[in-house]
Amino acid sequence: LIPFFGLLIAAAVLGERLTKFMLLGGGLVLASTLLITVYEERQRARTNSRTPA
């Protein structure tokens, strides 16, 4: 997520122009982070439900 927020800060503070490829790359970073987080949470929930108390 650091590259994504670095890009936004560079645009806001330094006046950097964002291209469509930069925005597409940022969206890809956010989407992949979301997918990995959801997948890991489902795996953790599945593992916890199988473990006897």
Short mmCIF file of C-alpha atoms in Angstrom, two decimals:
data_model
loop_
_atom_site.label_atom_id
_atom_site.label_comp_id
_atom_site.label_asym_id
_atom_site.label_seq_id
_atom_site.Cartn_x
_atom_site.Cartn_y
_atom_site.Cartn_z
CA LEU A 1 0.00 0.00 0.00
CA ILE A 2 2.99 2.32 0.38
CA PRO A 3 3.35 2.88 -3.40
CA PHE A 4 -0.35 3.69 -3.69
CA PHE A 5 -0.37 6.27 -0.91
CA GLY A 6 3.01 7.60 -2.02
CA LEU A 7 1.48 8.28 -5.41
CA LEU A 8 -1.48 10.11 -3.88
CA ILE A 9 0.74 12.19 -1.61
CA ALA A 10 3.03 13.06 -4.54
CA ALA A 11 0.00 14.24 -6.50
CA ALA A 12 -1.41 16.28 -3.61
CA VAL A 13 1.80 17.79 -2.24
CA LEU A 14 4.15 17.97 -5.20
CA GLY A 15 1.59 18.49 -7.94
CA GLU A 16 2.59 15.26 -9.70
CA ARG A 17 0.33 14.43 -12.64
CA LEU A 18 -1.33 11.02 -12.41
CA THR A 19 -1.66 9.04 -15.61
CA LYS A 20 -4.30 6.43 -16.29
CA PHE A 21 -1.65 3.71 -15.89
CA MET A 22 -0.70 5.03 -12.45
CA LEU A 23 -4.34 4.97 -11.39
CA LEU A 24 -4.78 1.49 -12.86
CA GLY A 25 -1.72 0.28 -10.95
CA GLY A 26 -3.03 1.82 -7.72
CA GLY A 27 -6.37 0.12 -8.23
CA LEU A 28 -4.59 -3.17 -8.83
CA VAL A 29 -2.66 -2.78 -5.56
CA LEU A 30 -5.87 -2.05 -3.62
CA ALA A 31 -7.78 -4.92 -5.25
CA SER A 32 -5.03 -7.45 -4.62
CA THR A 33 -4.69 -6.34 -0.99
CA LEU A 34 -8.44 -6.74 -0.51
CA LEU A 35 -8.48 -10.20 -2.12
CA ILE A 36 -5.58 -11.46 -0.03
CA THR A 37 -7.10 -10.11 3.18
CA VAL A 38 -10.49 -11.70 2.50
CA TYR A 39 -8.90 -15.03 1.51
CA GLU A 40 -6.74 -15.18 4.64
CA GLU A 41 -9.68 -14.29 6.89
CA ARG A 42 -11.80 -17.07 5.36
CA GLN A 43 -8.95 -19.55 5.80
CA ARG A 44 -8.54 -18.50 9.44
CA ALA A 45 -12.29 -18.82 10.10
CA ARG A 46 -12.35 -22.25 8.46
CA THR A 47 -9.37 -23.43 10.54
CA ASN A 48 -10.91 -22.13 13.78
CA SER A 49 -14.23 -23.87 13.10
CA ARG A 50 -12.47 -27.24 12.65
CA THR A 51 -10.42 -27.01 15.83
CA PRO A 52 -12.17 -28.74 18.77
CA ALA A 53 -12.53 -26.70 21.95
#
